[in-house]
C-alpha cells in the first residue's frame, strides 16, 4: 500500500517525465489529487482572473508500474474515487458551449457532503446526488508531450462520467512503466460538460494496475459493473463519433468475437453513443455496450 501526495504533479503526459513513485503490479496506491484549478479557488471572491493558468489541470504522478513494457496493455482498477474539501465551478464569458450566453464571471463554491453536493442558486440551496468521476487519467504517450487538458489515445482529459469508483480502465503503455497519473475529479458532472467544468473537486483515488494479455483491445476502454465503453477523442464531434463506433465494432468483433452483422445489429439495438465533453479543442465521445448481452452470448470478459 503506497500513497502519493499532491505535491507530485505534472501538467503534460510525457514519456520523458521522471517517475515520482514506483509501484508493483497489483499494489494498492492512493493518490491525493488537486482540482483542475490546483485548489486555487476557495471562496466566491476568488476570481478566475487571479488564477495562475500555468497550474491548470494538475495530475498527480507520474507513477512507474513495475513490469510494464512499452506496448503492453494495462488495466487500472479504480478501487476508490473520493472527493475531499469542496467543489468549485466557474462561469467564464466566452468559454465553453454557452460562451455567448454567459455575461458575468462567477466563482461558485459547492459543498461536498458525501453522497450529495449542495449548490447555492438564486432560489436557495440545491442538493444534487454526487457521482464522483475522474476527468484526467492516463499513461504517457510513446512520444511527444500531451498537455493534461487534451484527451487522446493515451487517456488524458476525457471527462467521461463513467470513469468512477469501481470502474476499470484499459490503456496501452507508450513507455516502460506506463507513467500513470490522474487528477481533475468532479463530484458530479453531466455528459457534455457544457460550461467547461463540473463540480471541480480535490480528492483521493485508490488504484491498482496490472498488465493484461489482450493485444486486440481498443483503448482507451472503460469497464464498469454494467458496461464496456470505448472513449474516442477527435477535432470534431463527427470524427469522434465515427472513431467511437469503429472502436466498439472492433471490440465486439475482434475481442468478443461476434460476427460482423451480429455486432451491427446489437450496436444498433442496445449500444449507446454518448457525449463525454464537447468543450475542448479535442472533443470526446464514448460508445457504451451492456456487459449482460455479451455474457448471454458467452463472452467471459476481458482477461
Ligand atoms: Ca476536465
Ligand atoms: Zn474538471
mmCIF file of C-alpha atoms and ligand atoms in Angstrom:
data_model
loop_
_atom_site.group_PDB
_atom_site.id
_atom_site.type_symbol
_atom_site.label_atom_id
_atom_site.label_comp_id
_atom_site.label_asym_id
_atom_site.label_seq_id
_atom_site.Cartn_x
_atom_site.Cartn_y
_atom_site.Cartn_z
ATOM 1 C CA UNK A 1 0.000 0.000 0.000
ATOM 2 C CA UNK A 2 1.547 3.275 -1.141
ATOM 3 C CA UNK A 3 0.420 6.862 -1.170
ATOM 4 C CA UNK A 4 1.396 9.802 -3.362
ATOM 5 C CA UNK A 5 0.669 13.353 -2.198
ATOM 6 C CA UNK A 6 -0.482 16.213 -4.395
ATOM 7 C CA UNK A 7 2.984 17.745 -4.144
ATOM 8 C CA UNK A 8 3.858 15.400 -7.012
ATOM 9 C CA UNK A 9 2.018 16.720 -10.057
ATOM 10 C CA UNK A 10 2.650 17.143 -13.756
ATOM 11 C CA UNK A 11 0.871 19.189 -16.414
ATOM 12 C CA UNK A 12 1.532 17.131 -19.560
ATOM 13 C CA UNK A 13 1.635 13.381 -20.201
ATOM 14 C CA UNK A 14 5.182 12.941 -21.467
ATOM 15 C CA UNK A 15 7.418 9.866 -21.894
ATOM 16 C CA UNK A 16 10.466 11.759 -20.561
ATOM 17 C CA UNK A 17 8.976 12.577 -17.118
ATOM 18 C CA UNK A 18 10.833 11.332 -14.047
ATOM 19 C CA UNK A 19 8.654 8.933 -12.032
ATOM 20 C CA UNK A 20 7.507 10.316 -8.668
ATOM 21 C CA UNK A 21 6.936 6.794 -7.341
ATOM 22 C CA UNK A 22 7.281 3.148 -8.373
ATOM 23 C CA UNK A 23 4.620 0.559 -7.550
ATOM 24 C CA UNK A 24 4.379 -3.184 -8.064
ATOM 25 C CA UNK A 25 1.613 -4.643 -10.182
ATOM 26 C CA UNK A 26 -1.449 -5.265 -8.012
ATOM 27 C CA UNK A 27 -0.165 -2.992 -5.248
ATOM 28 C CA UNK A 28 -2.718 -0.516 -3.922
ATOM 29 C CA UNK A 29 -1.799 3.122 -4.382
ATOM 30 C CA UNK A 30 -3.735 6.111 -3.090
ATOM 31 C CA UNK A 31 -3.140 9.342 -4.975
ATOM 32 C CA UNK A 32 -4.093 12.704 -3.487
ATOM 33 C CA UNK A 33 -5.343 14.917 -6.320
ATOM 34 C CA UNK A 34 -5.919 18.640 -6.666
ATOM 35 C CA UNK A 35 -8.884 20.065 -8.526
ATOM 36 C CA UNK A 36 -8.396 21.393 -12.069
ATOM 37 C CA UNK A 37 -7.600 24.843 -10.689
ATOM 38 C CA UNK A 38 -4.816 23.426 -8.482
ATOM 39 C CA UNK A 39 -7.048 24.224 -5.476
ATOM 40 C CA UNK A 40 -6.606 27.976 -6.134
ATOM 41 C CA UNK A 41 -10.322 28.886 -5.836
ATOM 42 C CA UNK A 42 -11.586 28.687 -2.275
ATOM 43 C CA UNK A 43 -14.267 31.358 -1.937
ATOM 44 C CA UNK A 44 -16.754 33.160 -4.217
ATOM 45 C CA UNK A 45 -14.390 36.141 -4.027
ATOM 46 C CA UNK A 46 -11.569 34.179 -5.710
ATOM 47 C CA UNK A 47 -11.927 35.379 -9.303
ATOM 48 C CA UNK A 48 -10.758 33.344 -12.279
ATOM 49 C CA UNK A 49 -8.760 36.401 -13.448
ATOM 50 C CA UNK A 50 -6.458 35.852 -10.500
ATOM 51 C CA UNK A 51 -5.751 32.221 -11.454
ATOM 52 C CA UNK A 52 -2.241 31.115 -12.313
ATOM 53 C CA UNK A 53 -3.145 29.492 -15.648
ATOM 54 C CA UNK A 54 0.186 27.609 -15.703
ATOM 55 C CA UNK A 55 -1.243 25.466 -12.912
ATOM 56 C CA UNK A 56 -4.424 24.236 -14.614
ATOM 57 C CA UNK A 57 -5.266 20.523 -14.700
ATOM 58 C CA UNK A 58 -2.538 19.101 -12.471
ATOM 59 C CA UNK A 59 -2.360 15.302 -12.454
ATOM 60 C CA UNK A 60 -0.783 13.511 -9.523
ATOM 61 C CA UNK A 61 2.107 11.283 -10.620
ATOM 62 C CA UNK A 62 3.802 10.107 -12.696
ATOM 63 C CA UNK A 63 3.759 6.583 -11.323
ATOM 64 C CA UNK A 64 6.053 3.909 -12.746
ATOM 65 C CA UNK A 65 4.353 0.494 -12.728
ATOM 66 C CA UNK A 66 6.968 -2.244 -12.351
ATOM 67 C CA UNK A 67 6.971 -4.839 -15.100
ATOM 68 C CA UNK A 68 5.066 -2.726 -17.634
ATOM 69 C CA UNK A 69 6.828 -2.608 -21.000
ATOM 70 C CA UNK A 70 6.131 -0.151 -23.823
ATOM 71 C CA UNK A 71 3.277 -1.581 -25.914
ATOM 72 C CA UNK A 72 1.718 -3.566 -23.034
ATOM 73 C CA UNK A 73 -1.967 -3.266 -22.274
ATOM 74 C CA UNK A 74 -2.522 -2.068 -18.742
ATOM 75 C CA UNK A 75 -5.644 -2.386 -16.603
ATOM 76 C CA UNK A 76 -6.088 0.294 -13.944
ATOM 77 C CA UNK A 77 -8.755 -0.515 -11.389
ATOM 78 C CA UNK A 78 -10.357 2.417 -9.568
ATOM 79 C CA UNK A 79 -10.941 0.998 -6.105
ATOM 80 C CA UNK A 80 -11.865 4.351 -4.624
ATOM 81 C CA UNK A 81 -12.729 7.777 -6.073
ATOM 82 C CA UNK A 82 -13.485 10.138 -3.233
ATOM 83 C CA UNK A 83 -13.954 13.923 -3.327
ATOM 84 C CA UNK A 84 -12.354 15.876 -0.483
ATOM 85 C CA UNK A 85 -12.682 19.518 0.529
ATOM 86 C CA UNK A 86 -15.197 21.482 -1.531
ATOM 87 C CA UNK A 87 -16.136 21.639 -5.193
ATOM 88 C CA UNK A 88 -15.828 24.729 -7.356
ATOM 89 C CA UNK A 89 -17.479 25.904 -10.569
ATOM 90 C CA UNK A 90 -16.630 28.895 -12.714
ATOM 91 C CA UNK A 91 -18.770 30.785 -15.206
ATOM 92 C CA UNK A 92 -16.406 32.433 -17.687
ATOM 93 C CA UNK A 93 -17.738 34.663 -20.506
ATOM 94 C CA UNK A 94 -16.622 33.377 -23.895
ATOM 95 C CA UNK A 95 -15.773 29.877 -22.643
ATOM 96 C CA UNK A 96 -17.465 26.565 -23.323
ATOM 97 C CA UNK A 97 -20.606 25.705 -25.250
ATOM 98 C CA UNK A 98 -22.503 28.540 -23.519
ATOM 99 C CA UNK A 99 -19.857 31.098 -24.459
ATOM 100 C CA UNK A 100 -22.289 33.598 -25.989
ATOM 101 C CA UNK A 101 -24.733 33.423 -23.109
ATOM 102 C CA UNK A 102 -22.505 33.806 -20.067
ATOM 103 C CA UNK A 103 -22.035 37.522 -19.445
ATOM 104 C CA UNK A 104 -20.563 37.669 -15.962
ATOM 105 C CA UNK A 105 -17.676 35.806 -14.424
ATOM 106 C CA UNK A 106 -18.609 33.956 -11.249
ATOM 107 C CA UNK A 107 -16.915 31.522 -8.894
ATOM 108 C CA UNK A 108 -19.263 29.198 -7.019
ATOM 109 C CA UNK A 109 -18.230 27.094 -4.050
ATOM 110 C CA UNK A 110 -20.190 23.858 -3.740
ATOM 111 C CA UNK A 111 -20.230 21.858 -0.540
ATOM 112 C CA UNK A 112 -19.249 18.183 -0.854
ATOM 113 C CA UNK A 113 -21.384 16.179 1.585
ATOM 114 C CA UNK A 114 -20.648 12.520 0.948
ATOM 115 C CA UNK A 115 -23.441 11.237 -1.264
ATOM 116 C CA UNK A 116 -24.521 14.727 -2.322
ATOM 117 C CA UNK A 117 -23.293 18.192 -3.211
ATOM 118 C CA UNK A 118 -25.011 21.416 -2.174
ATOM 119 C CA UNK A 119 -25.114 24.088 -4.863
ATOM 120 C CA UNK A 120 -26.048 27.671 -3.981
ATOM 121 C CA UNK A 121 -28.570 29.013 -6.538
ATOM 122 C CA UNK A 122 -30.538 32.255 -6.777
ATOM 123 C CA UNK A 123 -33.507 30.260 -5.441
ATOM 124 C CA UNK A 124 -31.661 28.835 -2.485
ATOM 125 C CA UNK A 125 -29.513 25.807 -1.762
ATOM 126 C CA UNK A 126 -29.991 22.827 -4.077
ATOM 127 C CA UNK A 127 -28.938 19.299 -3.124
ATOM 128 C CA UNK A 128 -27.754 17.151 -6.039
ATOM 129 C CA UNK A 129 -26.721 13.476 -5.837
ATOM 130 C CA UNK A 130 -22.939 13.110 -6.117
ATOM 131 C CA UNK A 131 -21.459 10.845 -8.788
ATOM 132 C CA UNK A 132 -17.709 11.238 -8.412
ATOM 133 C CA UNK A 133 -15.625 10.762 -11.545
ATOM 134 C CA UNK A 134 -12.109 11.399 -12.805
ATOM 135 C CA UNK A 135 -11.599 13.965 -15.584
ATOM 136 C CA UNK A 136 -7.897 13.462 -16.328
ATOM 137 C CA UNK A 137 -6.379 9.971 -16.217
ATOM 138 C CA UNK A 138 -3.930 8.110 -18.402
ATOM 139 C CA UNK A 139 -0.454 6.917 -19.247
ATOM 140 C CA UNK A 140 2.338 8.765 -21.063
ATOM 141 C CA UNK A 141 2.185 8.590 -24.875
ATOM 142 C CA UNK A 142 5.041 6.870 -26.746
ATOM 143 C CA UNK A 143 6.334 10.209 -27.961
ATOM 144 C CA UNK A 144 5.552 13.878 -27.699
ATOM 145 C CA UNK A 145 4.045 15.748 -24.807
ATOM 146 C CA UNK A 146 0.269 15.989 -24.416
ATOM 147 C CA UNK A 147 -0.978 18.767 -22.101
ATOM 148 C CA UNK A 148 -3.298 17.425 -19.393
ATOM 149 C CA UNK A 149 -6.178 19.460 -20.820
ATOM 150 C CA UNK A 150 -6.128 17.380 -24.013
ATOM 151 C CA UNK A 151 -7.702 13.922 -24.362
ATOM 152 C CA UNK A 152 -6.342 11.240 -26.684
ATOM 153 C CA UNK A 153 -5.449 7.602 -27.189
ATOM 154 C CA UNK A 154 -3.277 7.779 -24.045
ATOM 155 C CA UNK A 155 -6.269 8.941 -21.941
ATOM 156 C CA UNK A 156 -5.858 12.462 -20.573
ATOM 157 C CA UNK A 157 -8.750 14.902 -20.221
ATOM 158 C CA UNK A 158 -11.523 12.524 -21.317
ATOM 159 C CA UNK A 159 -14.067 13.951 -18.828
ATOM 160 C CA UNK A 160 -16.045 10.745 -19.108
ATOM 161 C CA UNK A 161 -18.767 10.309 -16.489
ATOM 162 C CA UNK A 162 -18.410 6.506 -16.257
ATOM 163 C CA UNK A 163 -14.796 6.792 -15.031
ATOM 164 C CA UNK A 164 -15.710 6.488 -11.364
ATOM 165 C CA UNK A 165 -15.287 4.232 -8.352
ATOM 166 C CA UNK A 166 -15.430 0.539 -9.244
ATOM 167 C CA UNK A 167 -14.522 1.082 -12.903
ATOM 168 C CA UNK A 168 -11.502 -0.415 -14.628
ATOM 169 C CA UNK A 169 -9.652 1.422 -17.388
ATOM 170 C CA UNK A 170 -7.555 -0.057 -20.141
ATOM 171 C CA UNK A 171 -4.644 1.816 -21.724
ATOM 172 C CA UNK A 172 -1.703 0.944 -23.925
ATOM 173 C CA UNK A 173 1.650 1.802 -22.351
ATOM 174 C CA UNK A 174 3.706 4.175 -24.508
ATOM 175 C CA UNK A 175 6.835 3.677 -22.401
ATOM 176 C CA UNK A 176 8.212 1.206 -19.886
ATOM 177 C CA UNK A 177 6.487 1.683 -16.526
ATOM 178 C CA UNK A 178 3.499 3.379 -18.182
ATOM 179 C CA UNK A 179 3.930 6.630 -16.200
ATOM 180 C CA UNK A 180 0.405 6.826 -14.785
ATOM 181 C CA UNK A 181 -1.238 9.972 -13.494
ATOM 182 C CA UNK A 182 -4.695 11.301 -12.660
ATOM 183 C CA UNK A 183 -6.446 14.426 -11.411
ATOM 184 C CA UNK A 184 -9.346 16.761 -12.236
ATOM 185 C CA UNK A 185 -12.001 14.927 -10.212
ATOM 186 C CA UNK A 186 -15.613 16.011 -10.418
ATOM 187 C CA UNK A 187 -18.054 15.344 -7.560
ATOM 188 C CA UNK A 188 -20.728 15.343 -10.267
ATOM 189 C CA UNK A 189 -20.835 16.313 -13.938
ATOM 190 C CA UNK A 190 -23.330 15.952 -16.778
ATOM 191 C CA UNK A 191 -22.461 14.393 -20.136
ATOM 192 C CA UNK A 192 -21.087 17.125 -22.379
ATOM 193 C CA UNK A 193 -19.639 19.352 -19.623
ATOM 194 C CA UNK A 194 -21.173 22.305 -21.492
ATOM 195 C CA UNK A 195 -19.954 25.048 -19.130
ATOM 196 C CA UNK A 196 -16.351 23.620 -19.340
ATOM 197 C CA UNK A 197 -16.459 22.484 -15.741
ATOM 198 C CA UNK A 198 -18.154 20.010 -13.474
ATOM 199 C CA UNK A 199 -18.186 20.228 -9.691
ATOM 200 C CA UNK A 200 -14.374 20.517 -9.708
ATOM 201 C CA UNK A 201 -13.001 18.897 -6.577
ATOM 202 C CA UNK A 202 -9.805 17.688 -4.978
ATOM 203 C CA UNK A 203 -9.891 14.057 -3.948
ATOM 204 C CA UNK A 204 -8.361 10.698 -3.164
ATOM 205 C CA UNK A 205 -8.073 7.977 -5.779
ATOM 206 C CA UNK A 206 -7.037 4.416 -4.923
ATOM 207 C CA UNK A 207 -5.878 2.230 -7.797
ATOM 208 C CA UNK A 208 -4.173 -0.990 -8.698
ATOM 209 C CA UNK A 209 -2.519 -1.552 -12.075
ATOM 210 C CA UNK A 210 -1.521 -4.690 -13.971
ATOM 211 C CA UNK A 211 -0.500 -5.871 -17.407
ATOM 212 C CA UNK A 212 -3.111 -7.893 -19.266
ATOM 213 C CA UNK A 213 -2.828 -10.082 -22.346
ATOM 214 C CA UNK A 214 -5.450 -8.795 -24.789
ATOM 215 C CA UNK A 215 -3.500 -7.412 -27.742
ATOM 216 C CA UNK A 216 -6.575 -6.566 -29.845
ATOM 217 C CA UNK A 217 -8.277 -4.459 -27.176
ATOM 218 C CA UNK A 218 -9.191 -0.973 -28.418
ATOM 219 C CA UNK A 219 -8.122 1.772 -25.998
ATOM 220 C CA UNK A 220 -8.913 3.756 -24.027
ATOM 221 C CA UNK A 221 -11.673 1.461 -22.795
ATOM 222 C CA UNK A 222 -13.689 1.696 -19.573
ATOM 223 C CA UNK A 223 -15.364 -1.240 -17.859
ATOM 224 C CA UNK A 224 -17.965 -0.745 -15.129
ATOM 225 C CA UNK A 225 -20.194 -3.285 -13.367
ATOM 226 C CA UNK A 226 -22.689 -2.959 -16.210
ATOM 227 C CA UNK A 227 -20.958 -1.852 -19.383
ATOM 228 C CA UNK A 228 -17.961 -1.534 -21.629
ATOM 229 C CA UNK A 229 -17.315 1.902 -23.093
ATOM 230 C CA UNK A 230 -14.733 2.871 -25.684
ATOM 231 C CA UNK A 231 -13.641 6.502 -25.475
ATOM 232 C CA UNK A 232 -12.791 8.443 -28.636
ATOM 233 C CA UNK A 233 -11.390 11.961 -28.949
ATOM 234 C CA UNK A 234 -11.012 13.982 -32.148
ATOM 235 C CA UNK A 235 -11.153 17.521 -33.513
ATOM 236 C CA UNK A 236 -14.874 17.308 -34.317
ATOM 237 C CA UNK A 237 -17.949 15.530 -32.966
ATOM 238 C CA UNK A 238 -18.310 13.832 -36.362
ATOM 239 C CA UNK A 239 -14.795 12.391 -36.261
ATOM 240 C CA UNK A 240 -15.000 11.391 -32.581
ATOM 241 C CA UNK A 241 -18.356 9.697 -33.226
ATOM 242 C CA UNK A 242 -17.024 7.720 -36.186
ATOM 243 C CA UNK A 243 -13.986 6.663 -34.159
ATOM 244 C CA UNK A 244 -16.090 5.590 -31.146
ATOM 245 C CA UNK A 245 -18.314 3.474 -33.402
ATOM 246 C CA UNK A 246 -15.297 1.882 -35.104
ATOM 247 C CA UNK A 247 -13.616 1.137 -31.764
ATOM 248 C CA UNK A 248 -16.724 -0.570 -30.342
ATOM 249 C CA UNK A 249 -17.196 -2.548 -33.564
ATOM 250 C CA UNK A 250 -13.576 -3.658 -33.280
ATOM 251 C CA UNK A 251 -14.081 -4.669 -29.628
ATOM 252 C CA UNK A 252 -17.207 -6.686 -30.419
ATOM 253 C CA UNK A 253 -15.811 -8.474 -33.486
ATOM 254 C CA UNK A 254 -12.118 -8.919 -32.605
ATOM 255 C CA UNK A 255 -12.208 -9.296 -28.817
ATOM 256 C CA UNK A 256 -15.713 -10.631 -28.067
ATOM 257 C CA UNK A 257 -15.636 -12.437 -31.446
ATOM 258 C CA UNK A 258 -19.179 -11.601 -32.592
ATOM 259 C CA UNK A 259 -19.976 -11.856 -36.295
ATOM 260 C CA UNK A 260 -19.981 -8.608 -38.239
ATOM 261 C CA UNK A 261 -23.742 -8.485 -38.669
ATOM 262 C CA UNK A 262 -24.469 -9.565 -35.094
ATOM 263 C CA UNK A 263 -22.186 -6.756 -33.894
ATOM 264 C CA UNK A 264 -24.007 -4.299 -36.160
ATOM 265 C CA UNK A 265 -27.462 -5.391 -35.032
ATOM 266 C CA UNK A 266 -26.521 -5.317 -31.361
ATOM 267 C CA UNK A 267 -24.754 -1.955 -31.560
ATOM 268 C CA UNK A 268 -27.946 -0.601 -33.064
ATOM 269 C CA UNK A 269 -30.254 -2.315 -30.567
ATOM 270 C CA UNK A 270 -28.520 -1.971 -27.205
ATOM 271 C CA UNK A 271 -25.410 0.185 -27.800
ATOM 272 C CA UNK A 272 -25.447 3.815 -26.741
ATOM 273 C CA UNK A 273 -23.414 6.616 -28.239
ATOM 274 C CA UNK A 274 -22.870 9.405 -25.696
ATOM 275 C CA UNK A 275 -21.014 12.675 -25.319
ATOM 276 C CA UNK A 276 -18.260 12.948 -22.727
ATOM 277 C CA UNK A 277 -17.226 16.555 -23.318
ATOM 278 C CA UNK A 278 -17.922 18.904 -26.227
ATOM 279 C CA UNK A 279 -15.963 21.926 -24.996
ATOM 280 C CA UNK A 280 -12.256 21.225 -25.523
ATOM 281 C CA UNK A 281 -10.484 21.614 -28.909
ATOM 282 C CA UNK A 282 -10.438 17.801 -28.964
ATOM 283 C CA UNK A 283 -13.963 16.624 -28.117
ATOM 284 C CA UNK A 284 -14.701 13.235 -26.566
ATOM 285 C CA UNK A 285 -17.444 10.739 -27.349
ATOM 286 C CA UNK A 286 -17.982 7.246 -25.985
ATOM 287 C CA UNK A 287 -19.821 4.155 -27.166
ATOM 288 C CA UNK A 288 -21.346 2.068 -24.369
ATOM 289 C CA UNK A 289 -22.331 -1.568 -24.679
ATOM 290 C CA UNK A 290 -24.037 -3.636 -21.940
ATOM 291 C CA UNK A 291 -21.969 -6.452 -20.434
ATOM 292 C CA UNK A 292 -25.081 -8.550 -19.768
ATOM 293 C CA UNK A 293 -25.683 -9.005 -23.513
ATOM 294 C CA UNK A 294 -22.140 -10.236 -24.088
ATOM 295 C CA UNK A 295 -22.397 -12.553 -21.070
ATOM 296 C CA UNK A 296 -25.518 -14.129 -22.595
ATOM 297 C CA UNK A 297 -23.512 -14.724 -25.772
ATOM 298 C CA UNK A 298 -20.744 -16.497 -23.858
ATOM 299 C CA UNK A 299 -18.110 -13.755 -23.734
ATOM 300 C CA UNK A 300 -16.307 -14.261 -20.423
ATOM 301 C CA UNK A 301 -14.902 -10.739 -20.121
ATOM 302 C CA UNK A 302 -11.524 -9.069 -20.547
ATOM 303 C CA UNK A 303 -8.625 -11.363 -19.456
HETATM 304 CA CA1 LIG B 1 -11.574 18.111 -17.359
HETATM 305 ZN ZN1 LIG B 2 -12.548 19.227 -14.376
#
